[in-house]
Short mmCIF file of C-alpha atoms in Angstrom, two decimals:
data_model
loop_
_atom_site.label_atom_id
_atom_site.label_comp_id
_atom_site.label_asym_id
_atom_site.label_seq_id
_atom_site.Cartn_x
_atom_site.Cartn_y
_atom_site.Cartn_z
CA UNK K 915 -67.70 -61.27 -39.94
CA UNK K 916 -67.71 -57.47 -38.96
CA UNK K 917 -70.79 -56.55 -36.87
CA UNK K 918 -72.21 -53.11 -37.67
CA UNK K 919 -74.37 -51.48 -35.04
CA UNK K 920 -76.43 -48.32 -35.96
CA UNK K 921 -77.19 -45.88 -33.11
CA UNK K 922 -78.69 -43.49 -35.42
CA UNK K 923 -78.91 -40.63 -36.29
CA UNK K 924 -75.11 -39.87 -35.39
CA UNK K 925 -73.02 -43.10 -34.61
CA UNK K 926 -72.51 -46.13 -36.17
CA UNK K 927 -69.92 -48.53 -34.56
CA UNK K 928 -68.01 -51.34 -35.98
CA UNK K 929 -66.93 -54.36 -34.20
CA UNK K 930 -65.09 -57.91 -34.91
CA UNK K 931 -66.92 -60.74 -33.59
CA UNK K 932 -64.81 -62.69 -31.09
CA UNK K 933 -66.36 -65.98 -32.29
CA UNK K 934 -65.28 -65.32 -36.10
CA UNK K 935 -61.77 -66.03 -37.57
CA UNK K 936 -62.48 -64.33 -40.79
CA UNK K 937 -59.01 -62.45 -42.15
CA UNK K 938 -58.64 -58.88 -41.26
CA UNK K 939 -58.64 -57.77 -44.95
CA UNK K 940 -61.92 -59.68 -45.67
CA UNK K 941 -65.32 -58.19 -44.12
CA UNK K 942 -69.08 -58.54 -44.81
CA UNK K 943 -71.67 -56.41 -43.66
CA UNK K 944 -75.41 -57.16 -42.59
CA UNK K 945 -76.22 -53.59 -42.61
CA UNK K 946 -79.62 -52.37 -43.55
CA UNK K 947 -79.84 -49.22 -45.90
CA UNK K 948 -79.36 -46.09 -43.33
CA UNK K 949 -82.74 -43.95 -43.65
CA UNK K 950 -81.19 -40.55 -44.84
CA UNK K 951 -84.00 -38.33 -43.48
CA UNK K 952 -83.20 -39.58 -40.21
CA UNK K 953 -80.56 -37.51 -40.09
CA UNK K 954 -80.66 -34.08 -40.21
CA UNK K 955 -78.73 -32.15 -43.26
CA UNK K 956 -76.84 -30.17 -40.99
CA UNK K 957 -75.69 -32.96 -39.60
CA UNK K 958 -73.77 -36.50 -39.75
CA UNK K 959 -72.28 -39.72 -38.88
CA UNK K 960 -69.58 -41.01 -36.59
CA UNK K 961 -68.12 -44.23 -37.28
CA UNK K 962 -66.75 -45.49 -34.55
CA UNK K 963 -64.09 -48.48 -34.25
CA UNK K 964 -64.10 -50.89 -31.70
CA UNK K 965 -60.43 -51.39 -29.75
CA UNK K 966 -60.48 -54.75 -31.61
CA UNK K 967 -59.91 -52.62 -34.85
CA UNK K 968 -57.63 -50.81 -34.25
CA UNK K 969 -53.50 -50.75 -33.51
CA UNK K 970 -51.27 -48.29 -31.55
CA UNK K 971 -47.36 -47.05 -31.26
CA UNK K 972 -45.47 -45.00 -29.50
CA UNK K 973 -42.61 -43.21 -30.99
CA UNK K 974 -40.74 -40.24 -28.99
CA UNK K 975 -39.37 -37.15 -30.43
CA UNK K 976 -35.90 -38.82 -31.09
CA UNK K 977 -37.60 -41.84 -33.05
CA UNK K 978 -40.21 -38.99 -34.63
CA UNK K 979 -36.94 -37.14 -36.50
CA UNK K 980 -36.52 -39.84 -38.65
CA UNK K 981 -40.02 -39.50 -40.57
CA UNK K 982 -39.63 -37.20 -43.29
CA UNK K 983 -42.87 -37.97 -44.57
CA UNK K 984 -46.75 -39.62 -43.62
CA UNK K 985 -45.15 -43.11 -45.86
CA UNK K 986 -42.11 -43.79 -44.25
CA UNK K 987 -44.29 -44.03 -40.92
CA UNK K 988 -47.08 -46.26 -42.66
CA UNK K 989 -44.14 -48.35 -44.16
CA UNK K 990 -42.36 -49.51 -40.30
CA UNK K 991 -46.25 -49.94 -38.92
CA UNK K 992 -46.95 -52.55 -42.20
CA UNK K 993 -43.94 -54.74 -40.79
CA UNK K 994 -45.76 -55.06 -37.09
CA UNK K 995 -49.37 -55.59 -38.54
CA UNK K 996 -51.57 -57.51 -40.81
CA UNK K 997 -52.36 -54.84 -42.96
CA UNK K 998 -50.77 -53.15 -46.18
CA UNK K 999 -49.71 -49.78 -46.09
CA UNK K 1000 -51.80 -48.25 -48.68
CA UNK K 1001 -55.00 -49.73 -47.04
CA UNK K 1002 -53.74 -48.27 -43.56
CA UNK K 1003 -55.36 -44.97 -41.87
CA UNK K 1004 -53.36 -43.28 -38.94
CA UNK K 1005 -53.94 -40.49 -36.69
CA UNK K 1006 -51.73 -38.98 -34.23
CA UNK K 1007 -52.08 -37.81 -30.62
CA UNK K 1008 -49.27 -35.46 -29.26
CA UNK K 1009 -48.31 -35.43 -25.87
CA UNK K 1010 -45.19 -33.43 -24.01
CA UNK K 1011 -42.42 -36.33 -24.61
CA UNK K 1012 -43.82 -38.39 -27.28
CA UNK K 1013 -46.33 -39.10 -29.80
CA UNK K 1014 -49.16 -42.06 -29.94
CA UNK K 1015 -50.24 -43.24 -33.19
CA UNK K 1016 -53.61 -44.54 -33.95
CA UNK K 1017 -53.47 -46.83 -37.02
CA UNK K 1018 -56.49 -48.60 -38.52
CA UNK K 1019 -56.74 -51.23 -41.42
CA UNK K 1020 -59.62 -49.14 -44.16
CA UNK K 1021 -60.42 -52.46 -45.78
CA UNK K 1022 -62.98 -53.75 -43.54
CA UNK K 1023 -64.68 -50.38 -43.42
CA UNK K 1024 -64.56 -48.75 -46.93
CA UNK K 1025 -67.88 -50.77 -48.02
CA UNK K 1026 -69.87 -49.30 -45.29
CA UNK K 1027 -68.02 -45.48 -46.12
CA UNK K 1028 -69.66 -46.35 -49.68
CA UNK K 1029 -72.97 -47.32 -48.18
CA UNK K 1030 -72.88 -44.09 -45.83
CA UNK K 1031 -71.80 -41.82 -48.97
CA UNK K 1032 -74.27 -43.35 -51.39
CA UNK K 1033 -77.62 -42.25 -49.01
CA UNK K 1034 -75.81 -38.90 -48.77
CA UNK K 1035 -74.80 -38.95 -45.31
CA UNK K 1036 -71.85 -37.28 -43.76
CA UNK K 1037 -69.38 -38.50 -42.66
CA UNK K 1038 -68.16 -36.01 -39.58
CA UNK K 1039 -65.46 -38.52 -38.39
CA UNK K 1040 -63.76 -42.12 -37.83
CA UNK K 1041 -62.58 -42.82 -34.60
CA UNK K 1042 -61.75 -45.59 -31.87
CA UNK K 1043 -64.64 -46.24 -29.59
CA UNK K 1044 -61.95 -45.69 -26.61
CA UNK K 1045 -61.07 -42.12 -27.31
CA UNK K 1046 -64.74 -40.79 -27.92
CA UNK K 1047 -65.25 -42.37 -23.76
CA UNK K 1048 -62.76 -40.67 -22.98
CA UNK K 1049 -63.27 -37.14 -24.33
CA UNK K 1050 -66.74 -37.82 -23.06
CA UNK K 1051 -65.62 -39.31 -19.05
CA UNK K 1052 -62.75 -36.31 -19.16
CA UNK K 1053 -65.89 -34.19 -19.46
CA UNK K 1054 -67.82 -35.57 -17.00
CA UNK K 1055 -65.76 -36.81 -13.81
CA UNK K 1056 -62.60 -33.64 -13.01
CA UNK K 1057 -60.16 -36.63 -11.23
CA UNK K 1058 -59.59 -38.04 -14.73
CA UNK K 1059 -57.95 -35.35 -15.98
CA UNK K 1060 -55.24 -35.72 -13.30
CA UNK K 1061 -54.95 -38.92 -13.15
CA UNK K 1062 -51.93 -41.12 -14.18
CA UNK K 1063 -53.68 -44.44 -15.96
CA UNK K 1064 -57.31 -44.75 -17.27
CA UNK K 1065 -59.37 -48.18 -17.22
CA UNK K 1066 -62.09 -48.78 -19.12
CA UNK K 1067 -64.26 -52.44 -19.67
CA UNK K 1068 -66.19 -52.49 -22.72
CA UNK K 1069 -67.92 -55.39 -24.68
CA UNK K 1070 -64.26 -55.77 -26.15
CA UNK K 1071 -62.48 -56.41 -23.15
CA UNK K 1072 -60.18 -53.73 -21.32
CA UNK K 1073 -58.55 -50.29 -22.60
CA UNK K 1074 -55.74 -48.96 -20.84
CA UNK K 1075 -54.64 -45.52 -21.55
CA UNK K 1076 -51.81 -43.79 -20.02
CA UNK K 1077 -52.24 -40.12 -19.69
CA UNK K 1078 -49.41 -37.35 -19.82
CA UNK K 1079 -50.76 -34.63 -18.74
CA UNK K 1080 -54.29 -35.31 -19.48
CA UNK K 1081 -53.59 -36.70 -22.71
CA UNK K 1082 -53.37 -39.93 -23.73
CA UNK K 1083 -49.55 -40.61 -24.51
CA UNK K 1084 -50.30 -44.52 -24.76
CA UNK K 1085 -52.93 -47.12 -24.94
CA UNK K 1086 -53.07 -50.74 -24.49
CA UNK K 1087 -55.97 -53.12 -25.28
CA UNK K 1088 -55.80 -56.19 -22.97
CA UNK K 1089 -59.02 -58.17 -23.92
CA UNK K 1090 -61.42 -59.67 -21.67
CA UNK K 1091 -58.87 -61.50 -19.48
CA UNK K 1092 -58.33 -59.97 -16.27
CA UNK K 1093 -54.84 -61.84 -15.83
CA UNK K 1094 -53.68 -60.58 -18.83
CA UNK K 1095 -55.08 -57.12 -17.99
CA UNK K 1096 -52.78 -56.96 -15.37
CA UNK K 1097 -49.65 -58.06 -16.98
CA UNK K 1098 -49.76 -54.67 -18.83
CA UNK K 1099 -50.84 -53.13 -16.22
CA UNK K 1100 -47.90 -53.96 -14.24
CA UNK K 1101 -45.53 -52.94 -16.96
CA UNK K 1102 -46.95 -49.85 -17.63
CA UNK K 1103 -46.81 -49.35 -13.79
CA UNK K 1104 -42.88 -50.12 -13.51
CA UNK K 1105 -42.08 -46.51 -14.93
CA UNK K 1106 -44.79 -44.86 -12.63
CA UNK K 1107 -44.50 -43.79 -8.62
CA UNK K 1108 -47.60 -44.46 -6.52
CA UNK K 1109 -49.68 -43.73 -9.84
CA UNK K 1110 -53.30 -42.67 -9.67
CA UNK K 1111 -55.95 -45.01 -11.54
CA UNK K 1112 -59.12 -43.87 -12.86
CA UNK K 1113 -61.62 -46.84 -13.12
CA UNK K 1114 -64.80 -46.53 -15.73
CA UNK K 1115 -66.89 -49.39 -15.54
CA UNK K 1116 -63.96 -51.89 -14.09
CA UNK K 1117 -64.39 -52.41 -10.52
CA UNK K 1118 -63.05 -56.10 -10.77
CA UNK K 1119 -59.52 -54.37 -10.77
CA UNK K 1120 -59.90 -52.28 -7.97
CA UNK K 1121 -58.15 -54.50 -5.72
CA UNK K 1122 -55.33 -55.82 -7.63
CA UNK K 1123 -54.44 -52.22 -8.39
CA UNK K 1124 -54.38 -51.39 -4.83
CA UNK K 1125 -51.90 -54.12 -4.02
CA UNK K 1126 -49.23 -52.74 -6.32
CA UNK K 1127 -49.05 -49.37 -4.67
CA UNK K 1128 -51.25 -47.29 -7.49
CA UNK K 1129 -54.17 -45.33 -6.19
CA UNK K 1130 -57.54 -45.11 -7.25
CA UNK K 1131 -58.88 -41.79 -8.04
CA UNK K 1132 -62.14 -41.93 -9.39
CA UNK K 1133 -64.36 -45.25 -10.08
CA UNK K 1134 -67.60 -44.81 -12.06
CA UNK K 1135 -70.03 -47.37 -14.44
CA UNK K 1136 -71.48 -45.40 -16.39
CA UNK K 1137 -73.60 -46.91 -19.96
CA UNK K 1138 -70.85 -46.45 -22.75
CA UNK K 1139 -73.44 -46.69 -25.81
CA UNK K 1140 -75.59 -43.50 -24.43
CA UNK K 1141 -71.47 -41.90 -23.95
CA UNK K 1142 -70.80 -42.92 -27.74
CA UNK K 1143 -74.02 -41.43 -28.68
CA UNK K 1144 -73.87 -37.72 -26.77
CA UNK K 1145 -70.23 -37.86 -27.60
CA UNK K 1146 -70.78 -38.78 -31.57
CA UNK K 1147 -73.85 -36.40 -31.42
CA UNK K 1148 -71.50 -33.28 -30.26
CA UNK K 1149 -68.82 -34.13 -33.30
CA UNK K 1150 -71.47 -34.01 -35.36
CA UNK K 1151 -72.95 -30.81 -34.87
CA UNK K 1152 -69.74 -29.78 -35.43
CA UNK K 1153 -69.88 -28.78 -30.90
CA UNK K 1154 -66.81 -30.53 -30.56
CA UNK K 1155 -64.02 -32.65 -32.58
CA UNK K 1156 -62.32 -36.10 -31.94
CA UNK K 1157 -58.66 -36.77 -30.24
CA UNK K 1158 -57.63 -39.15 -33.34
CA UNK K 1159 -59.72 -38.73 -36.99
CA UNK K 1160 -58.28 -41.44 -39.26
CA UNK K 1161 -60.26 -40.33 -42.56
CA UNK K 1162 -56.83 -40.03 -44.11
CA UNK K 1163 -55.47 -42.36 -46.48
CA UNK K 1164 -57.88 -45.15 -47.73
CA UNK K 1165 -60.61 -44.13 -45.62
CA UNK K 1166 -60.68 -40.47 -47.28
CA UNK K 1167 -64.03 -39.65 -47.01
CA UNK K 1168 -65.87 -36.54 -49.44
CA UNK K 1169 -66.11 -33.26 -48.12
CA UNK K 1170 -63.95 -33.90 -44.86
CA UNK K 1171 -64.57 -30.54 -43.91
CA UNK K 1172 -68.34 -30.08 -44.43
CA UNK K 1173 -68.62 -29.14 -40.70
CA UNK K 1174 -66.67 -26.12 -40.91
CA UNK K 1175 -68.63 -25.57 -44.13
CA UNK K 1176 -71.51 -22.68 -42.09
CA UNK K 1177 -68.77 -21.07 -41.01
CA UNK K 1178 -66.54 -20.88 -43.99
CA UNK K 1179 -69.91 -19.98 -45.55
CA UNK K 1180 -70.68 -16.92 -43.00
CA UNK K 1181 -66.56 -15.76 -43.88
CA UNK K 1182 -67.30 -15.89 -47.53
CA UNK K 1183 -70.58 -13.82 -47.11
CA UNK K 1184 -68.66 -11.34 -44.86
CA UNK K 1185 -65.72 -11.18 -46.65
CA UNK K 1186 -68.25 -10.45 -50.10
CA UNK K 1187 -70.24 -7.56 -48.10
CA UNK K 1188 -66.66 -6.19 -46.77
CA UNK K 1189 -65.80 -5.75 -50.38
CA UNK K 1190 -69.49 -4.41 -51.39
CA UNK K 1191 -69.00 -1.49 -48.92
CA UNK K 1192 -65.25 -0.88 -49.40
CA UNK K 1193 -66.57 -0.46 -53.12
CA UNK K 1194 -69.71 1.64 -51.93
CA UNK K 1195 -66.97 3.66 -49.84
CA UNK K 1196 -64.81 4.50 -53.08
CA UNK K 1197 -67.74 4.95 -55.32
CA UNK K 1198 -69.01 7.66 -52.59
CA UNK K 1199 -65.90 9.28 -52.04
CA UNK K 1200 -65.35 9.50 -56.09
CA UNK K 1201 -68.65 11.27 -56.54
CA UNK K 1202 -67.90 13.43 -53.26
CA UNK K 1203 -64.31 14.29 -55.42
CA UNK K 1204 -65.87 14.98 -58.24
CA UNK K 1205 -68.85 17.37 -57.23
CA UNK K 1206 -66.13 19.52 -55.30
CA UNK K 1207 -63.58 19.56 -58.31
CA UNK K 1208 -66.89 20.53 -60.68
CA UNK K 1209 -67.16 23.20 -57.88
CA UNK K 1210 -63.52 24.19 -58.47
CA UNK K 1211 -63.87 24.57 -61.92
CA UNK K 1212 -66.64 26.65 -61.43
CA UNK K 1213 -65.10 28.95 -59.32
CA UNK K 1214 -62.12 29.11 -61.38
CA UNK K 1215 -64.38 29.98 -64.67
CA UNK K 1216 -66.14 32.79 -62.89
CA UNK K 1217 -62.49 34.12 -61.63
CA UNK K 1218 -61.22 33.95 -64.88
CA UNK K 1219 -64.21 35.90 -66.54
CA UNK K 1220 -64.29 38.89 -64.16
CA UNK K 1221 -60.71 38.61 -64.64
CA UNK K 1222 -60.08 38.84 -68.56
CA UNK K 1223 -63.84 39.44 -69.52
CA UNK K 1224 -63.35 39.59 -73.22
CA UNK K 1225 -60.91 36.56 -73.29
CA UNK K 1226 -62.95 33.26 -74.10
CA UNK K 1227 -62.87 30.50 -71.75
CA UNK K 1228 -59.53 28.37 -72.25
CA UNK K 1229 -59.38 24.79 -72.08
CA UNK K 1230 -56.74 24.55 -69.42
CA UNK K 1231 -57.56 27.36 -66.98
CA UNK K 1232 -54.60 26.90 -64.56
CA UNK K 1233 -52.26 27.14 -67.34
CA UNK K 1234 -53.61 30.17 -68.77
CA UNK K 1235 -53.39 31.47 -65.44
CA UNK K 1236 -49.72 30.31 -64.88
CA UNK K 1237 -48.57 31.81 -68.05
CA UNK K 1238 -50.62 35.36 -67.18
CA UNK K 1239 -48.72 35.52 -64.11
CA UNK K 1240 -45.39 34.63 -66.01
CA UNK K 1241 -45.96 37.01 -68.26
CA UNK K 1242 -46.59 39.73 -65.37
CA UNK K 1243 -43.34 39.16 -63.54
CA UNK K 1244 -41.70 40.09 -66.81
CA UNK K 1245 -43.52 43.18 -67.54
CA UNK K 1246 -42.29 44.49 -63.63
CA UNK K 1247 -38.96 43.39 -64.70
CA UNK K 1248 -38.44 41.84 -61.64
CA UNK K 1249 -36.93 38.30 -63.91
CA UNK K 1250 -37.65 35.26 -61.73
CA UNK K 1251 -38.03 36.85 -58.66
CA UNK K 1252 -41.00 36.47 -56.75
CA UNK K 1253 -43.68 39.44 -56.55
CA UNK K 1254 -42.55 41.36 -53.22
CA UNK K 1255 -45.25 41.11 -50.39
CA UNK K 1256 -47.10 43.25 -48.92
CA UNK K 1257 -45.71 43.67 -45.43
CA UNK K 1258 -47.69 44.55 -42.42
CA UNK K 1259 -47.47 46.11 -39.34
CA UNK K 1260 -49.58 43.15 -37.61
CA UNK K 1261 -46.84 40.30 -37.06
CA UNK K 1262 -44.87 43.11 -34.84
CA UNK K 1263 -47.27 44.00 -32.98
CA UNK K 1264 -49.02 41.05 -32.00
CA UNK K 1265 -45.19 39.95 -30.61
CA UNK K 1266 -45.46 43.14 -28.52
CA UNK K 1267 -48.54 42.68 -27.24
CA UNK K 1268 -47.53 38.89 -26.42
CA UNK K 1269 -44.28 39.95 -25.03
CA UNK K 1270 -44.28 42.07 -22.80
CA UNK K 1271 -44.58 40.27 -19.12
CA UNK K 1272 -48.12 40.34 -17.00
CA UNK K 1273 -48.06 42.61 -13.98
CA UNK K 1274 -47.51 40.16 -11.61
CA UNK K 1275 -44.15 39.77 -13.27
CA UNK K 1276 -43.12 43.20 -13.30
CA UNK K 1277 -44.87 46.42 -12.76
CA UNK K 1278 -44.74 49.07 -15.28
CA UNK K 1279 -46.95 52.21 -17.01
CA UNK K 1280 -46.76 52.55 -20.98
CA UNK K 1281 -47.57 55.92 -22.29
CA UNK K 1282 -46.72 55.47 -26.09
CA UNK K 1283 -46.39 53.07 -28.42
CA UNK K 1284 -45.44 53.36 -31.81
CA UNK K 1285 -45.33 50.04 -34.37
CA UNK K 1286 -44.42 49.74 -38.15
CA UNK K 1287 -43.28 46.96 -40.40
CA UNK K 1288 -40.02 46.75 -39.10
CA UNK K 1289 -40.78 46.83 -35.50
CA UNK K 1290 -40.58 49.14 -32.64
CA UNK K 1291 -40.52 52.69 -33.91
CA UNK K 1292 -41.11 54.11 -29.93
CA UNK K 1293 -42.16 52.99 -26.86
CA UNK K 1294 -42.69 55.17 -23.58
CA UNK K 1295 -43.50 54.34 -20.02
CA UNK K 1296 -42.37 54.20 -16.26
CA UNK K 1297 -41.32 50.86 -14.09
CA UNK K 1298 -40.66 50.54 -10.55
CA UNK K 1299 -37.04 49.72 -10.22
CA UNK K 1300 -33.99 48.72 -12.76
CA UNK K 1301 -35.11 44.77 -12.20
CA UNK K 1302 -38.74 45.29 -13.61
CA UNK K 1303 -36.81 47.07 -16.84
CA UNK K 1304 -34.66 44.20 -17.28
CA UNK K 1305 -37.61 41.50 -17.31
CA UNK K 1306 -39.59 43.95 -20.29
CA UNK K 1307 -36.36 43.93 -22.03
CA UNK K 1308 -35.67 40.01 -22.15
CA UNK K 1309 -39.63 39.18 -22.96
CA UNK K 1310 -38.95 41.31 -26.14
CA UNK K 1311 -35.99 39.60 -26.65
CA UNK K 1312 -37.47 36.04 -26.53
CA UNK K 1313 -40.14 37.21 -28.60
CA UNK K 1314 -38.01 38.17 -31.51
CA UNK K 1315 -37.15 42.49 -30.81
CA UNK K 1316 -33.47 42.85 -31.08
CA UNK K 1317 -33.42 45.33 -27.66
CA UNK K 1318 -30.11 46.70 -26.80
CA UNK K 1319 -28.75 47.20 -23.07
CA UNK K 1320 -31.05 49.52 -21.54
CA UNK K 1321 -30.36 52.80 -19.36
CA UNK K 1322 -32.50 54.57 -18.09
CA UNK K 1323 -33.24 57.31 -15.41
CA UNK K 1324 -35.04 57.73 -11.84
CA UNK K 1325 -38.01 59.45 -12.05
CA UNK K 1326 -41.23 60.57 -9.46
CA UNK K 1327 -42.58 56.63 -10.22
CA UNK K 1328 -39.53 54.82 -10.50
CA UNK K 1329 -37.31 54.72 -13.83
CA UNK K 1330 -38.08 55.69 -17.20
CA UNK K 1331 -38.60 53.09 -19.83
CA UNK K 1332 -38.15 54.26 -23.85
CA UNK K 1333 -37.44 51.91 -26.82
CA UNK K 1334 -36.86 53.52 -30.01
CA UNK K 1335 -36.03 52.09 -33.78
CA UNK K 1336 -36.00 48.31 -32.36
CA UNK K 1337 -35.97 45.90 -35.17
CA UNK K 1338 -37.97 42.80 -35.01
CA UNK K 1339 -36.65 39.52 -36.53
CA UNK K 1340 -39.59 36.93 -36.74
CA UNK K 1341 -38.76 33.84 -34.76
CA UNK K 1342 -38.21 31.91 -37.67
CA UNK K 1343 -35.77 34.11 -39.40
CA UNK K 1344 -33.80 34.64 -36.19
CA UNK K 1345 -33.40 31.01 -35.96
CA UNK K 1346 -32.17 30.68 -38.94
#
């Protein structure tokens, strides 16, 4: 006989009567119909199993390289326990050296999974009663979390987890004897120094473990049905999420990932109205392209009117104008040359006038200056001494002029300066 005991809206936890010998693949349930609307839709169910339920191994990373898949696991369990493996469930919890595995026969619980499922309730997870205390106590009291072994007394007798690093790397189950209780203790205490205990609800240990040399950290009773309940009530709300979830396997329950479901949902909405205004974005920048290139053509009609006013409009505009200009490079006979350019006086002289050094750099007077298209046609002026000359002449120089060595002569303010016929080389050109 399994008994089922309903801590609605969010728990309901299985346990095997100590009094019954009833085969572990056989169960019946006295469980009344679960009242749907007492739970809200948002939310669901956590079954939880009793220790009694439940197995557990340990396999390190060596051992772990020999599983090439979830069967071959299931497969060496079914050898150690009275179950089959294609009715087993198994969870994992990784630690830093090894790896402790959860294992649970579904048998005995699939009829209530069906009972759950058939008054539309979620299930949000199945999970040992031991690990839901613990995520709960880890929570609550900081000198768990660094403690070395973890105690706790339920209605099933005593759970002993050993933690690496926080997490639980094994767990023993050691019933309601004491004696026996501290036969694993003291095993689990031979690979240990001075370890530090945390006790939840098990003060009748307190002494023994002090008289093998561990220390107790932290002692605490606490009420582990309201822990169950606050702990079962946070998975699901989908607030937090169990160390070991065994609906794998046989106990495969629907929608395993309903609680995720809002904000898959939320994604899916975002990810739809990213789309929607990528699309707006390209519709809008379509009609923005097309009112400018009906513009163009506008522009390009009007040109083409004033341009050949008795011509009617062609259908390809750019063509016609491609072929007009064709056709006018071969009535200048200049072949496949390009038209010649226009050349200006204005690229020379704005290098002159950017040139020549600031006064602070070297003093000078210009009285003429004369600039065509090919550069300096004659430039006048004074400076104070030969070194002032020299600066003018290398600005020029830098600036594209082609200025030869200067001479010049003394005069009343200093020496003369006068550039004539200096060609200018745009910077471009003279680099190439």
């Amino acid at each position: 006989m399994i008994d089922v005991h309903l801590a609605l809206p969010n728990r309901v936890s299985i346990g095997r009567s100590f009094e019954t010998t009833a085969d572990t693949n056989e169960a019946s349930y006295d469980l009344e119909v679960v009242p749907a609307e007492s739970v809200k839709e948002s939310e669901g169910v956590v079954i939880a199993l009793a220790s009694t339920e439940c197995f557990s191994f340990v396999r390190d990373a060596q051992q772990l390289k020999r599983y090439r898949h979830r069967d071959q696991i299931l497969y060496e369990f079914e050898d150690e326990i009275p179950a089959e493996a294609e009715n087993m469930s198994i969870g994992v919890i990784k630690s830093k050296a090894s790896s402790l595995f959860v294992v649970a026969n579904g048998v005995g619980v699939l009829p209530l999974i069906q009972i759950l499922e058939n008054e539309r309730l979620h299930i949000s997870a199945i999970a040992p009663e031991i690990f839901l205390v613990f995520k709960y106590a880890a929570r609550c009291f900081l000198e768990l979390r660094n403690s070395d072994l973890v105690i706790v007394k339920s209605n099933c007798g005593f759970d002993i987890l050993r933690l690496d690093g926080g997490i639980p790397a094994e767990w023993y189950w050691g019933g309601r004897d004491i004696a026996c209780c501290l036969e694993i203790i003291d095993r689990v205490l031979e690979a240990l120094n001075q370890p530090s205990v945390f006790l939840l609800n098990a003060p009748a240990l307190s002494s023994g473990l002090t008289e093998r040399g561990a220390v107790v950290a932290g002692e605490h009773e606490i009420d582990l049905g309201d822990a169950l309940d606050e702990e079962c009530c946070l998975i699901a709300k989908g607030r937090a999420s169990p160390l070991v979830d065994l609906r794998n396997g046989v106990l495969q329950t629907r929608m395993p990932f309903r609680n995720i479901l809002p904000a898959a949902r939320f994604a899916a909405v975002a990810f739809i109205a990213l789309q929607l205004c990528g699309i707006g974005a390209c519709v809008i920048k379509t009609s923005q392209i097309q009112s400018l290139s009906a513009e163009a053509q506008v522009i390009h009609e009007s040109a083409f009117q004033k341009t050949f006013p008795e011509d009617p409009l062609p259908i390809g505009i750019t063509s016609r104008i491609r072929s007009e200009h064709r056709r006018l490079i071969g009535t200048r006979g200049v072949g496949s040359q390009q038209i010649p350019v226009i050349a200006s006086a204005l690229p020379p002289a704005h290098a002159f006038l950017s040139g020549i050094p600031d006064h602070p750099q070297a003093n000078f007077k210009l009285h003429r200056i004369e600039i065509d298209t090919e550069g300096i046609r004659q430039v006048s002026g004074t400076a104070d001494n030969y070194v002032d000359l020299e600066k003018i002449a290398n600005q020029l120089r830098q600036v594209g002029f082609m200025v030869p060595e200067l001479s010049a002569n003394s005069v009343r303010d200093g020496v003369s300066l006068r550039l004539e016929e200096v060609r200018f080389v745009p910077q471009v050109e003279h680099e190439k």
